[in-house]
Amino acid sequence: MANVIQSKRFVVRQSLVGKDATINVTFKNGKTATYNHDKVFSLMKDKLEAMACWAKYKSYTASNNIPMMVRNEDIA
C-alpha cells in the first residue's frame, strides 16, 4: 500500500523519491489536489536539478497551486 501524506503545500523531496508516496494537498485558498510523488518527480526532474532550492535542500515547494509544468499532466 502506498504512503499517503497530508500537506498544506505542493512538495517534491529527494527523500520521497521511490517510496510510491501519494500526497493530498489542501492549499490555503481551499483548493485540493492529489498526486503521485514519483510521477511528478519524473516530470519535473530536469527543471528541479537546475533550481537552487533543489541543490541546497533537495526539496521544492509551492504554497498556492500545482506548478504549471505538471498541471495538465496525469499525476494521480
CSV table of C-alpha atoms in Angstrom, one decimal:
chain,number,residue,atom,x,y,z
A,1,MET,CA,0.0,0.0,0.0
A,2,ALA,CA,1.2,3.5,-0.9
A,3,ASN,CA,2.3,6.1,1.6
A,4,VAL,CA,-0.4,8.8,1.9
A,5,ILE,CA,0.8,12.2,3.1
A,6,GLN,CA,-1.4,15.1,4.0
A,7,SER,CA,0.1,18.5,3.2
A,8,LYS,CA,-0.7,22.2,3.1
A,9,ARG,CA,1.6,22.8,0.1
A,10,PHE,CA,2.7,21.1,-3.1
A,11,VAL,CA,6.1,19.4,-2.3
A,12,VAL,CA,8.7,17.4,-4.1
A,13,ARG,CA,11.5,16.0,-1.9
A,14,GLN,CA,14.5,13.8,-2.7
A,15,SER,CA,13.7,11.7,0.4
A,16,LEU,CA,10.4,10.7,-1.0
A,17,VAL,CA,11.6,9.5,-4.4
A,18,GLY,CA,11.0,5.8,-5.0
A,19,LYS,CA,8.7,5.5,-1.9
A,20,ASP,CA,5.4,5.5,-4.0
A,21,ALA,CA,4.0,8.3,-1.9
A,22,THR,CA,0.6,9.8,-2.7
A,23,ILE,CA,0.3,13.4,-1.5
A,24,ASN,CA,-3.0,15.0,-0.7
A,25,VAL,CA,-2.6,18.8,-0.5
A,26,THR,CA,-5.0,21.5,0.6
A,27,PHE,CA,-3.9,24.9,-0.4
A,28,LYS,CA,-4.6,28.0,1.7
A,29,ASN,CA,-7.2,29.1,-0.9
A,30,GLY,CA,-9.2,25.9,-0.2
A,31,LYS,CA,-8.3,24.1,-3.5
A,32,THR,CA,-7.2,20.5,-3.1
A,33,ALA,CA,-5.1,18.1,-5.2
A,34,THR,CA,-3.8,14.6,-5.0
A,35,TYR,CA,-0.7,13.5,-6.8
A,36,ASN,CA,1.8,10.7,-7.0
A,37,HIS,CA,5.2,12.0,-5.9
A,38,ASP,CA,7.2,9.7,-8.2
A,39,LYS,CA,5.2,10.7,-11.3
A,40,VAL,CA,5.7,14.4,-10.5
A,41,PHE,CA,9.4,13.9,-9.8
A,42,SER,CA,9.9,12.2,-13.1
A,43,LEU,CA,8.1,15.0,-15.0
A,44,MET,CA,10.0,17.8,-13.1
A,45,LYS,CA,13.4,16.2,-12.7
A,46,ASP,CA,15.3,18.3,-15.2
A,47,LYS,CA,13.8,21.5,-14.0
A,48,LEU,CA,14.4,20.6,-10.3
A,49,GLU,CA,18.0,19.8,-10.9
A,50,ALA,CA,18.5,23.3,-12.3
A,51,MET,CA,17.0,25.0,-9.2
A,52,ALA,CA,19.0,26.4,-6.3
A,53,CYS,CA,16.5,25.1,-3.8
A,54,TRP,CA,16.9,21.6,-5.0
A,55,ALA,CA,20.7,21.8,-5.0
A,56,LYS,CA,20.7,23.2,-1.4
A,57,TYR,CA,17.8,21.5,0.3
A,58,LYS,CA,16.8,18.6,-2.1
A,59,SER,CA,13.2,20.0,-1.9
A,60,TYR,CA,10.8,22.1,-3.9
A,61,THR,CA,7.5,23.5,-2.5
A,62,ALA,CA,4.7,25.6,-3.9
A,63,SER,CA,2.1,27.0,-1.4
A,64,ASN,CA,-0.5,28.4,-3.8
A,65,ASN,CA,-1.1,25.9,-6.6
A,66,ILE,CA,0.4,22.9,-8.5
A,67,PRO,CA,3.2,24.1,-10.8
A,68,MET,CA,2.2,24.9,-14.4
A,69,MET,CA,4.5,22.2,-15.9
A,70,VAL,CA,2.5,19.4,-14.3
A,71,ARG,CA,-0.9,21.0,-14.0
A,72,ASN,CA,-2.3,19.3,-17.2
A,73,GLU,CA,-0.4,16.0,-16.8
A,74,ASP,CA,-1.7,12.7,-15.4
A,75,ILE,CA,-0.1,12.9,-11.9
A,76,ALA,CA,-2.6,10.9,-9.9
